[in-house]
XYZ file of C-alpha atoms in Angstrom:
756
model
C 151.795 95.893 171.458
C 152.816 98.896 173.363
C 152.079 102.651 172.930
C 155.011 103.271 170.620
C 154.371 100.224 168.491
C 151.080 101.819 167.983
C 152.244 105.098 167.216
C 155.034 103.770 164.984
C 152.628 101.436 163.336
C 150.003 104.502 162.224
C 152.991 106.945 161.111
C 153.869 104.325 158.464
C 151.595 105.249 155.410
C 151.816 101.842 154.070
C 150.237 100.467 157.203
C 147.298 102.788 157.262
C 146.547 102.009 153.754
C 146.410 98.414 154.171
C 144.166 98.846 157.159
C 141.613 100.645 155.095
C 141.984 98.276 152.178
C 141.283 95.386 154.874
C 138.248 97.009 156.508
C 136.987 97.780 152.963
C 137.371 93.945 152.070
C 135.799 93.035 155.294
C 132.691 95.456 154.469
C 132.308 93.908 151.060
C 132.436 90.458 152.148
C 129.859 91.165 154.586
C 127.684 92.871 151.802
C 127.802 90.172 149.526
C 127.354 87.507 152.128
C 124.225 89.472 153.227
C 123.086 89.779 149.649
C 123.656 86.253 148.650
C 123.109 84.577 151.623
C 121.185 85.944 154.354
C 118.967 88.358 152.290
C 119.710 86.793 148.724
C 116.010 85.605 148.039
C 114.728 88.778 149.244
C 116.640 91.050 147.413
C 116.492 89.013 144.118
C 112.728 89.187 144.553
C 113.120 93.298 145.408
C 115.245 93.328 142.384
C 112.371 92.469 140.028
C 109.986 94.710 141.110
C 112.571 97.528 139.238
C 112.154 95.736 136.011
C 110.217 97.990 133.658
C 108.216 96.785 130.748
C 106.159 98.262 127.686
C 103.176 96.375 127.203
C 100.908 96.792 124.046
C 97.369 97.736 124.567
C 95.518 96.499 121.490
C 93.060 98.694 119.746
C 89.468 97.761 118.822
C 89.675 97.297 114.899
C 86.566 99.458 113.436
C 83.224 97.869 112.510
C 81.974 97.715 108.902
C 78.020 98.433 108.568
C 75.703 98.162 105.650
C 73.999 101.421 104.573
C 71.295 101.050 107.003
C 73.772 100.684 110.023
C 73.308 96.742 109.977
C 76.512 95.214 111.462
C 78.730 93.041 109.175
C 81.953 92.917 110.711
C 82.183 93.986 114.442
C 84.564 92.484 117.645
C 84.012 90.869 120.640
C 86.441 90.403 123.800
C 88.430 87.481 123.960
C 91.259 86.270 126.276
C 94.742 85.098 125.190
C 97.084 83.160 127.347
C 100.707 84.472 127.236
C 103.810 83.302 128.730
C 106.940 84.655 129.432
C 110.450 83.246 130.843
C 110.033 83.462 134.478
C 113.408 81.418 135.044
C 111.783 78.449 136.154
C 113.989 75.248 136.402
C 113.017 72.198 133.740
C 111.079 70.072 136.114
C 109.048 73.270 137.373
C 108.235 74.401 133.971
C 107.524 71.165 132.453
C 104.896 70.477 135.326
C 103.493 73.852 134.780
C 103.116 73.604 131.272
C 101.320 69.878 131.367
C 98.921 71.582 133.990
C 98.419 74.220 131.407
C 97.516 72.046 128.810
C 95.203 69.824 130.611
C 93.515 73.063 131.446
C 92.789 74.082 128.002
C 91.869 70.399 127.139
C 89.255 70.288 129.808
C 88.011 73.417 128.688
C 87.578 72.975 124.960
C 90.130 75.967 124.271
C 91.813 76.340 120.793
C 95.703 76.482 121.538
C 98.925 76.275 119.515
C 100.094 72.813 118.725
C 102.923 73.238 116.131
C 104.723 70.328 117.139
C 101.998 68.002 115.826
C 103.663 68.849 112.324
C 106.492 66.777 113.455
C 105.028 64.184 115.847
C 101.673 62.828 116.394
C 100.608 61.018 119.305
C 97.453 59.333 117.901
C 98.668 57.562 115.679
C 102.024 57.649 117.241
C 103.693 58.685 113.847
C 105.985 61.469 112.186
C 103.664 64.494 111.356
C 103.425 65.622 107.857
C 106.418 68.450 108.196
C 108.641 66.027 109.284
C 108.049 63.339 106.337
C 107.991 65.962 103.877
C 111.624 65.800 103.408
C 114.607 64.011 105.217
C 117.043 67.013 104.597
C 114.797 69.644 106.067
C 113.798 67.225 108.962
C 117.417 66.754 109.684
C 118.246 70.830 109.479
C 115.062 71.255 112.010
C 116.383 68.433 114.442
C 119.914 70.566 114.434
C 118.021 73.976 114.840
C 116.116 72.491 117.745
C 119.311 70.704 119.403
C 117.771 67.411 119.101
C 120.132 64.605 118.821
C 118.606 61.377 117.746
C 120.065 58.247 115.772
C 117.329 56.866 112.840
C 117.276 53.896 110.797
C 117.865 55.266 107.048
C 117.095 53.453 103.779
C 118.510 53.365 100.334
C 116.297 55.216 98.104
C 116.249 53.064 94.868
C 112.846 53.258 93.974
C 112.329 49.625 95.722
C 111.085 50.362 99.221
C 111.907 46.948 100.667
C 115.257 46.283 99.325
C 117.361 49.324 100.554
C 120.026 48.875 102.780
C 119.405 49.907 106.448
C 122.089 52.288 108.277
C 122.308 53.968 111.663
C 123.501 57.760 111.410
C 123.290 60.527 113.750
C 121.070 63.119 112.734
C 123.157 65.969 113.115
C 125.497 64.569 110.450
C 125.407 66.632 107.314
C 123.903 64.005 104.840
C 122.751 64.032 101.413
C 119.425 62.482 101.886
C 116.817 61.647 99.493
C 113.307 60.433 98.924
C 111.657 57.162 99.589
C 108.719 55.264 98.362
C 106.042 53.260 100.329
C 103.725 55.958 101.801
C 106.382 58.840 102.650
C 105.681 62.284 101.350
C 109.265 63.039 100.572
C 109.483 65.090 97.041
C 112.706 66.766 96.893
C 115.192 63.881 97.576
C 116.884 62.220 94.303
C 117.376 58.608 93.773
C 120.471 56.652 95.285
C 120.435 58.649 98.532
C 119.454 57.513 102.042
C 116.294 58.811 103.700
C 114.677 58.369 107.042
C 112.715 55.256 107.403
C 109.476 57.344 108.446
C 107.391 54.203 109.045
C 109.497 52.479 111.262
C 108.158 52.613 114.734
C 111.336 52.335 116.219
C 112.391 55.680 114.402
C 109.208 57.118 115.894
C 110.213 56.004 119.347
C 114.079 57.241 118.887
C 112.662 60.704 117.938
C 110.172 60.720 120.944
C 113.020 59.860 123.469
C 115.377 62.181 121.919
C 112.992 65.193 122.344
C 112.344 63.961 125.726
C 115.770 64.050 126.602
C 116.184 67.474 125.306
C 113.674 68.893 127.257
C 114.570 66.859 130.539
C 111.111 65.262 130.886
C 110.836 63.381 134.045
C 110.445 59.516 133.815
C 107.538 59.781 136.105
C 104.993 61.102 133.237
C 103.045 58.967 131.036
C 103.803 58.886 127.239
C 100.643 60.987 126.957
C 101.732 63.368 129.374
C 105.123 63.708 127.903
C 103.856 64.087 124.623
C 101.525 67.130 125.926
C 104.699 68.675 127.687
C 106.768 68.268 124.254
C 103.862 70.485 122.796
C 103.824 73.102 125.103
C 107.662 73.357 125.433
C 107.886 73.441 121.458
C 105.419 76.540 121.401
C 107.754 78.462 123.969
C 111.044 77.535 122.189
C 111.539 81.374 121.475
C 109.989 83.172 124.637
C 112.209 85.361 126.655
C 111.804 87.485 130.036
C 110.347 90.252 127.786
C 108.982 88.916 124.669
C 105.746 86.921 125.665
C 104.593 83.805 123.595
C 101.028 83.243 123.115
C 100.165 79.896 123.951
C 96.289 80.054 123.422
C 93.991 82.628 121.845
C 90.223 83.029 122.773
C 90.062 80.794 125.829
C 86.918 80.190 127.989
C 86.189 82.179 130.788
C 86.784 79.086 132.800
C 90.302 78.735 131.713
C 90.642 82.329 132.853
C 89.185 81.891 136.059
C 91.606 78.801 136.905
C 94.471 80.718 135.595
C 94.048 83.421 137.736
C 92.878 81.980 140.653
C 96.191 79.822 140.715
C 98.533 82.653 139.506
C 101.196 81.681 142.316
C 101.539 78.285 140.421
C 101.404 79.701 136.685
C 104.539 81.734 137.184
C 105.295 84.184 134.146
C 101.689 83.136 132.556
C 99.252 86.031 132.042
C 95.892 86.824 130.672
C 95.671 89.618 127.920
C 92.388 90.995 126.319
C 91.973 90.647 122.848
C 89.736 91.927 120.386
C 87.967 88.867 118.174
C 86.797 89.482 114.667
C 83.005 88.712 114.173
C 81.060 88.540 110.941
C 77.411 88.623 110.692
C 76.062 86.830 107.289
C 79.167 87.899 105.893
C 79.101 85.037 103.545
C 76.392 86.968 101.780
C 78.998 89.560 101.152
C 82.193 87.729 101.386
C 84.088 89.047 98.073
C 83.206 92.587 99.274
C 84.098 92.498 102.879
C 87.101 90.053 102.898
C 88.541 88.773 105.955
C 91.480 89.259 108.593
C 94.170 86.961 109.576
C 97.262 86.938 111.646
C 100.062 89.117 110.253
C 102.646 86.842 108.081
C 106.530 87.380 108.523
C 106.987 89.251 105.247
C 103.987 91.796 106.062
C 105.251 92.128 109.150
C 108.886 93.038 108.357
C 107.202 95.520 106.006
C 104.895 97.186 108.447
C 106.664 96.661 112.037
C 107.714 100.431 111.450
C 103.976 101.434 111.491
C 103.100 99.668 114.808
C 102.220 96.170 113.736
C 103.045 93.459 116.264
C 104.135 89.882 115.121
C 100.506 88.720 116.737
C 98.458 91.202 115.060
C 95.838 90.600 112.633
C 95.162 92.566 109.418
C 93.051 92.856 106.586
C 93.869 90.470 103.610
C 91.086 91.034 101.236
C 87.929 93.176 100.482
C 87.294 96.215 102.530
C 88.902 94.516 105.229
C 92.168 95.126 103.424
C 91.380 98.170 101.408
C 90.324 100.253 104.469
C 93.076 98.509 106.748
C 94.270 102.299 107.795
C 90.976 103.462 108.608
C 89.727 100.301 110.431
C 92.863 99.092 112.228
C 93.081 101.929 115.011
C 96.265 102.758 117.106
C 97.486 100.422 120.051
C 97.906 102.141 123.392
C 100.974 100.822 125.606
C 101.600 100.781 129.331
C 104.968 100.944 131.399
C 104.745 98.783 134.353
C 106.627 97.170 137.227
C 106.400 93.378 137.132
C 107.427 90.897 139.880
C 109.341 87.933 139.977
C 106.500 86.003 138.098
C 106.329 88.808 135.481
C 103.178 89.860 136.972
C 102.286 93.681 136.726
C 102.875 95.252 140.389
C 102.054 98.589 139.403
C 101.456 101.026 136.193
C 103.948 103.603 135.745
C 102.457 105.414 132.639
C 99.760 104.637 130.448
C 98.842 105.572 126.526
C 95.311 104.365 125.889
C 94.680 102.650 122.539
C 92.530 104.601 120.058
C 89.785 102.414 118.484
C 89.574 101.981 114.392
C 87.046 104.107 112.657
C 83.999 102.378 111.212
C 83.298 101.921 107.690
C 79.779 102.548 106.423
C 79.211 100.743 103.055
C 76.949 101.683 100.156
C 75.541 97.950 100.244
C 71.972 97.108 101.370
C 72.338 94.042 103.360
C 68.663 92.929 102.313
C 69.021 93.674 98.766
C 72.757 91.678 98.843
C 70.856 88.788 100.564
C 68.272 88.544 97.597
C 71.098 89.046 95.010
C 73.254 86.264 96.644
C 70.444 83.720 97.145
C 68.599 84.159 93.403
C 71.862 84.180 91.845
C 72.764 80.779 93.491
C 69.378 79.223 92.874
C 69.051 80.544 89.364
C 72.628 79.053 88.613
C 71.180 75.830 89.705
C 67.958 76.107 87.730
C 69.768 76.945 84.408
C 72.289 73.870 85.010
C 68.987 71.593 85.502
C 66.914 72.784 82.370
C 66.288 70.505 79.596
C 66.642 72.764 76.506
C 68.449 72.658 73.631
C 72.295 73.953 73.840
C 72.534 73.471 77.586
C 75.393 71.262 78.650
C 74.491 71.435 82.195
C 77.975 73.450 83.367
C 76.356 76.548 84.768
C 77.942 76.668 88.164
C 79.353 80.369 88.431
C 78.139 84.005 87.635
C 77.959 87.464 89.238
C 75.654 90.259 89.648
C 76.055 94.058 90.518
C 73.372 96.505 91.145
C 74.199 100.202 91.234
C 72.486 103.758 91.973
C 72.355 105.209 88.701
C 72.423 108.655 90.251
C 75.651 108.662 92.250
C 77.337 105.407 91.577
C 76.683 103.615 95.003
C 76.947 99.924 94.724
C 73.899 98.303 96.034
C 74.654 94.964 95.791
C 77.507 92.753 94.421
C 77.595 89.095 94.520
C 79.926 86.455 93.055
C 79.006 82.931 93.155
C 80.270 80.439 94.622
C 81.372 82.376 97.636
C 82.909 81.346 100.935
C 82.396 82.133 104.420
C 85.043 84.523 106.005
C 84.721 83.373 109.410
C 86.466 79.974 108.718
C 89.354 82.210 108.768
C 88.959 83.327 112.308
C 88.759 79.421 113.376
C 91.588 78.139 115.550
C 93.641 75.149 114.388
C 91.325 72.794 116.045
C 88.387 73.649 114.047
C 88.950 70.846 111.369
C 85.819 71.747 109.574
C 87.074 75.225 108.961
C 90.786 74.163 108.413
C 89.113 71.871 105.592
C 87.312 74.792 103.952
C 90.214 76.607 103.766
C 91.979 73.887 102.207
C 89.050 73.355 99.824
C 89.172 77.388 99.022
C 92.281 76.786 97.479
C 91.564 73.522 95.525
C 90.990 74.255 91.843
C 88.842 71.144 91.705
C 86.504 72.771 94.153
C 86.314 75.983 92.423
C 82.594 75.405 91.398
C 81.564 74.717 95.117
C 83.781 77.446 96.897
C 85.876 80.220 95.868
C 87.910 83.863 96.886
C 87.627 84.673 93.047
C 85.236 88.082 92.848
C 84.017 87.626 89.474
C 82.390 91.044 89.798
C 85.683 92.834 89.621
C 87.856 90.148 88.434
C 85.984 88.158 85.968
C 86.266 88.917 82.014
C 83.357 88.076 80.083
C 82.301 88.729 76.526
C 79.373 91.149 76.517
C 77.485 89.633 73.769
C 74.574 91.702 72.383
C 74.935 94.055 75.444
C 77.737 95.826 73.646
C 74.888 96.729 71.020
C 73.665 100.074 72.682
C 77.180 101.712 72.706
C 77.519 100.603 68.935
C 74.179 102.363 68.222
C 75.539 105.441 70.421
C 78.577 105.606 68.365
C 76.754 105.459 65.093
C 74.235 107.823 66.418
C 76.805 110.665 67.761
C 78.747 110.017 64.609
C 75.745 110.858 62.151
C 76.139 107.329 60.455
C 72.598 106.705 61.310
C 69.508 108.136 62.988
C 66.643 106.570 64.874
C 64.698 106.339 61.871
C 67.374 104.504 59.856
C 66.153 101.119 58.266
C 68.663 98.524 57.616
C 67.410 95.254 55.252
C 68.036 91.909 57.068
C 68.320 89.128 54.827
C 69.279 86.899 57.477
C 72.759 86.837 56.365
C 75.960 89.422 55.178
C 79.426 88.675 53.929
C 82.571 90.620 55.015
C 86.234 89.689 54.000
C 84.681 86.207 52.676
C 82.886 84.957 55.806
C 79.222 84.721 56.157
C 77.333 86.450 59.243
C 74.073 85.050 60.124
C 71.241 86.358 62.116
C 70.078 84.031 65.083
C 66.477 83.918 63.785
C 67.614 82.983 60.233
C 69.999 80.052 61.595
C 66.965 78.791 63.409
C 64.685 78.791 60.272
C 62.616 81.492 61.389
C 63.487 83.757 58.374
C 64.873 87.240 58.800
C 63.705 90.637 60.313
C 63.446 92.480 56.815
C 63.688 96.022 56.983
C 64.474 97.157 60.497
C 65.149 100.389 62.227
C 67.200 101.136 65.394
C 64.731 100.548 68.111
C 63.269 97.495 66.908
C 66.988 95.886 66.163
C 67.665 96.829 69.751
C 64.593 94.925 70.956
C 64.945 91.752 68.802
C 68.689 92.030 69.072
C 69.131 91.777 65.317
C 72.744 90.810 64.297
C 72.799 91.722 60.796
C 71.637 95.391 61.878
C 74.794 95.907 64.094
C 77.094 94.181 61.544
C 76.068 96.673 59.136
C 76.018 99.595 61.478
C 79.248 98.592 63.069
C 81.179 98.219 59.498
C 79.998 101.642 58.437
C 80.728 103.502 61.684
C 84.290 101.927 61.970
C 85.856 100.009 64.912
C 88.021 103.125 65.730
C 84.561 105.204 66.499
C 83.211 102.549 68.048
C 86.113 101.722 70.538
C 86.145 105.535 71.219
C 82.748 105.323 72.659
C 83.127 102.207 74.550
C 85.998 103.401 76.380
C 84.177 106.810 77.417
C 81.617 104.489 78.785
C 84.013 102.849 81.057
C 84.392 99.458 79.063
C 87.599 97.670 79.371
C 88.868 100.299 82.072
C 89.202 100.062 85.896
C 86.607 101.960 87.636
C 88.690 102.508 90.817
C 86.369 100.381 93.046
C 87.621 100.199 96.629
C 88.355 96.627 96.171
C 91.849 94.668 95.540
C 91.775 92.712 92.412
C 89.971 94.728 89.909
C 91.013 94.158 86.189
C 90.870 96.177 83.120
C 89.078 94.130 80.704
C 89.956 94.077 76.884
C 88.120 96.381 74.305
C 88.188 94.763 70.861
C 90.100 97.018 68.667
C 93.089 97.147 66.361
C 95.675 97.731 69.170
C 94.657 94.742 70.709
C 94.559 92.640 67.677
C 97.853 93.574 66.831
C 99.312 92.273 70.170
C 98.145 88.895 69.671
C 97.988 88.449 65.810
C 100.173 89.113 62.684
C 96.933 89.733 60.618
C 95.698 93.142 59.918
C 92.317 94.079 61.039
C 89.477 93.843 58.500
C 85.805 94.372 57.893
C 85.025 90.737 59.682
C 86.746 91.657 62.826
C 84.590 94.877 63.083
C 81.367 93.103 62.142
C 81.754 90.455 64.914
C 83.182 93.232 67.667
C 80.069 95.173 66.652
C 77.724 92.313 68.273
C 80.191 91.746 71.205
C 82.152 89.123 70.174
C 85.632 88.542 68.995
C 87.960 90.005 71.578
C 85.741 91.998 74.172
C 86.130 90.982 77.517
C 84.648 92.945 80.385
C 83.811 92.781 84.071
C 80.192 92.820 85.586
C 80.919 95.949 87.372
C 81.933 97.743 84.110
C 78.635 96.503 82.523
C 76.668 97.651 85.383
C 78.120 101.145 85.231
C 78.074 101.095 81.512
C 74.114 100.820 81.733
C 73.923 102.984 84.689
C 75.204 105.440 82.740
C 72.613 104.933 79.714
C 69.820 105.378 82.244
C 70.796 108.741 83.695
C 71.435 110.307 80.319
C 75.598 110.184 79.890
C 76.745 110.987 83.561
C 79.227 108.467 84.299
C 79.923 107.973 87.859
C 82.777 106.590 89.726
C 81.365 103.365 91.435
C 82.027 103.277 95.051
C 81.551 100.854 98.086
C 82.193 103.181 101.034
C 79.673 105.585 101.818
C 81.363 107.299 104.835
C 83.722 106.837 107.627
C 83.004 107.416 111.165
C 84.883 107.585 114.547
C 83.681 105.451 117.195
C 81.016 107.813 118.483
C 79.519 108.140 115.358
C 81.171 111.308 114.050
C 81.848 111.464 110.297
C 85.347 111.827 109.762
C 85.394 111.213 105.676
C 82.530 111.227 103.137
C 83.216 109.735 99.890
C 83.052 112.403 97.388
C 80.331 111.704 94.428
C 82.483 111.855 91.220
C 81.298 111.811 87.634
C 81.886 112.502 83.997
C 79.198 113.972 81.933
C 79.609 112.472 78.397
C 79.308 114.309 75.604
C 76.231 112.886 73.968
C 73.478 114.264 72.781
C 69.972 113.835 74.399
C 68.312 112.778 71.453
C 70.827 109.949 71.425
C 70.289 108.793 74.619
C 66.697 108.581 74.216
C 66.867 106.661 71.237
C 69.010 104.217 73.015
C 66.510 104.307 76.198
C 63.424 103.591 73.733
C 65.051 100.466 72.116
C 66.240 98.904 75.513
C 62.598 99.819 76.759
C 61.262 97.578 73.915
C 63.591 94.786 74.628
C 61.546 94.396 78.042
C 58.266 95.812 76.892
C 57.605 95.181 73.279
C 56.005 91.648 72.246
C 59.217 90.989 70.131
C 61.587 91.930 72.869
C 64.234 89.351 73.716
C 63.176 89.693 77.542
C 59.426 90.759 77.530
C 58.497 87.027 78.988
C 60.482 87.904 82.217
C 59.182 91.276 82.972
C 55.530 90.918 81.547
C 52.762 92.623 83.436
C 55.023 94.154 86.191
C 54.048 97.375 87.847
C 57.150 99.152 86.520
C 58.949 99.452 83.151
C 62.626 98.155 82.723
C 65.133 99.059 80.010
C 67.282 96.330 79.326
C 69.351 94.343 76.637
C 70.185 90.529 76.577
C 73.626 89.237 75.494
C 74.806 85.567 74.677
C 78.182 85.157 74.289
C 79.570 82.136 72.401
C 81.482 79.315 74.428
C 85.352 79.303 73.818
C 85.285 75.506 73.789
C 83.376 72.783 72.157
C 80.825 71.034 74.664
C 80.228 74.163 76.721
C 77.251 76.219 76.971
C 77.256 80.029 75.932
C 77.441 82.528 78.799
C 74.410 84.432 79.712
C 74.694 88.392 80.077
C 71.957 90.755 80.976
C 71.905 94.440 81.693
C 68.903 96.744 82.771
C 68.041 99.794 84.657
C 64.459 100.697 86.293
C 62.123 102.391 86.198
C 62.218 103.394 82.692
C 60.080 104.848 80.144
C 58.451 108.319 79.757
C 58.139 110.241 83.464
C 60.283 107.640 84.883
C 63.407 108.455 86.866
C 65.611 105.660 86.759
C 67.265 105.019 89.911
C 69.009 101.278 89.822
C 70.762 99.553 87.061
C 71.707 95.642 87.022
C 74.293 93.530 85.193
C 74.206 89.966 85.595
C 76.907 87.315 84.120
C 76.172 83.469 84.425
C 78.911 81.416 83.167
C 77.530 78.810 80.924
C 73.994 80.329 81.482
C 72.984 79.526 77.972
C 71.083 82.642 76.968
C 71.130 86.107 78.167
C 67.127 86.179 78.870
C 67.958 83.312 81.453
C 70.017 85.510 83.728
C 67.085 88.013 83.552
C 64.955 86.842 86.329
C 67.752 87.446 88.762
C 67.539 91.300 87.761
C 64.015 91.263 88.049
C 63.962 90.157 91.690
C 66.507 92.593 92.661
C 64.949 95.456 91.233
C 61.608 94.314 92.684
C 62.979 94.144 96.101
C 64.893 97.525 95.913
C 61.370 99.457 94.544
C 59.517 97.477 96.833
C 57.027 96.615 94.172
C 56.156 92.904 94.043
C 54.258 91.522 91.122
C 51.237 89.039 91.720
C 52.672 86.228 90.087
C 56.434 85.453 90.736
C 58.603 84.284 87.909
C 58.585 80.458 87.456
C 60.951 77.967 85.842
C 58.292 77.211 83.349
C 58.240 80.879 82.157
C 61.938 80.835 81.581
C 61.713 77.664 79.211
C 59.037 79.433 77.372
C 61.638 82.303 76.224
C 62.589 81.379 72.808
C 65.893 79.314 72.125
C 67.111 81.593 69.696
C 67.189 84.733 71.963
C 70.921 86.171 72.088
């Protein structure tokens, strides 16, 4: 090309534009070749360093202590194995997951095996979730993109006569139930169901899953199954949302994974705080437990910072103090490499530990309460005495400080071990314990039910003190008023009798208030109750907190029921009569109260009329011990005259100290005095033992300052006096005063059987 041609070429604007386009195209092609081929791998890895992730830093849950600083619920550091999608090919991923499975297995780690619900290897069979419903199983297969052909049977009530058919699992079929050992329950007759017991169907499912996950033929069936288990766990993982493969793994597992981190791509180890309970079975109904957050709760609380893998308080103080205990998680903004390993931390906000909760409980006293309650229930069940149907299996006891409302001990039997909820799925014993806890047939052995705040019991004769208070305050009687007990009395055509008279021991004759309380004379309180009237009695019962929630810091507290006109109108077409008042005046008819209400009621009597709000939380502290919140002592001074309270206290003192007192055999010769009241609540059904109810406080008597009040209820405990030894041991431990001779079972059998 000569010079003129060149000049002519550059004078043409079109040629110049085309030339620049070609140069640019060549440059772009060169750069693409450089990026994709020459330095492709290098640039790919470098690009990964620029990925920013926010990593959550877990906060340590606050500890729970008793009043003396004894740790009940604490934490330890555990290690979780997480995985994100590192974009491995199928074969590399399967190989890595098999190695992880075998590391977990070798080191005895608990790890997730959700797939076992659909297929088990030993025995080689369909899992319980698969067998539950053909329709649900087919839906699950479709959702997981698993294609398999099964043999079906016709569900006509005869497993052996059904016709077989082969259908693709993705067909939308109206499937049904079969017999012969399958667990399908939601199918209808004349529909086809998968033959879950056919080994060919099991093998077909196995091969279909193997194909779905592209598992190489070189693996044995056992190795293939292990890969399936792991693949199913990571079915929803991504590059940014890790899946927890195993929780609380051993240090050996941590070391092996970290040493070979070049092999385990996308796998990371994170610290986690593991809840630990120390003797929490002694206070299981108070402490409660934590569990992994469920989907419904997560959706409700995710805007408050909860994660899908977080734990949350489910019952007890763990639940009610959740906001204090939880703490605030921290966050790290990090750069990660191609294997999703952290290359550098860009920004970090540290986690803030949860606050500690200090309870009013005394764990030494709690231990006594739990152990003596359990032992005494067993003793009563085995007593050879009249009216015992040997059906005592449950009960509750509450001990309260009469001067501030602090709960010193709260026991409910039977109980459970909160630690079972912290065990992994591999802990078969713990999993069985959880199953038993929800089995009504095992309710006499293990139970989450807190009878102290959720159980309702007729108070029996323990209601008589408040009837006396009502009559004394309204001027119906004086402490010196005497009433004739002939052994029986009639109201509305019904005969009411005194227990002594029924047992052929005569009647009390002329009797005053203190003696009537000491001997638990029914006739006296029938007469006084009718003279006073149910409206006045109900007013005073309510003022003492009976039939009212106390506001204790526990979920599940109930109100109870006061026997009054309003309640009868709800359940009966008949009007209230004198017979109703007479029955209600001795704690029968409709009365039902919780042991906590009974404990607070007797505490209010003990301190002269200050009704404190019962509470379990003493104060809350930061991690460094600084008190951030202290429970305010709340009380209501009841408008009751000192002479009224003195009269009631004298009568209750006689219950445990006069020779004709119904609890004198239990509290005889002790170095302290007790004010008490026994109660026997009639059983609702024929063939059942009556309930035993007992309330008391100590020290009692002139010159004494009461410190502790106790309420005990034993379901089918026969008599209230049989529950009294439980209170005796608790008070003795609390006052640190031990009598020379411990209470024996023979003493219990010496208590007259007619004692109410």
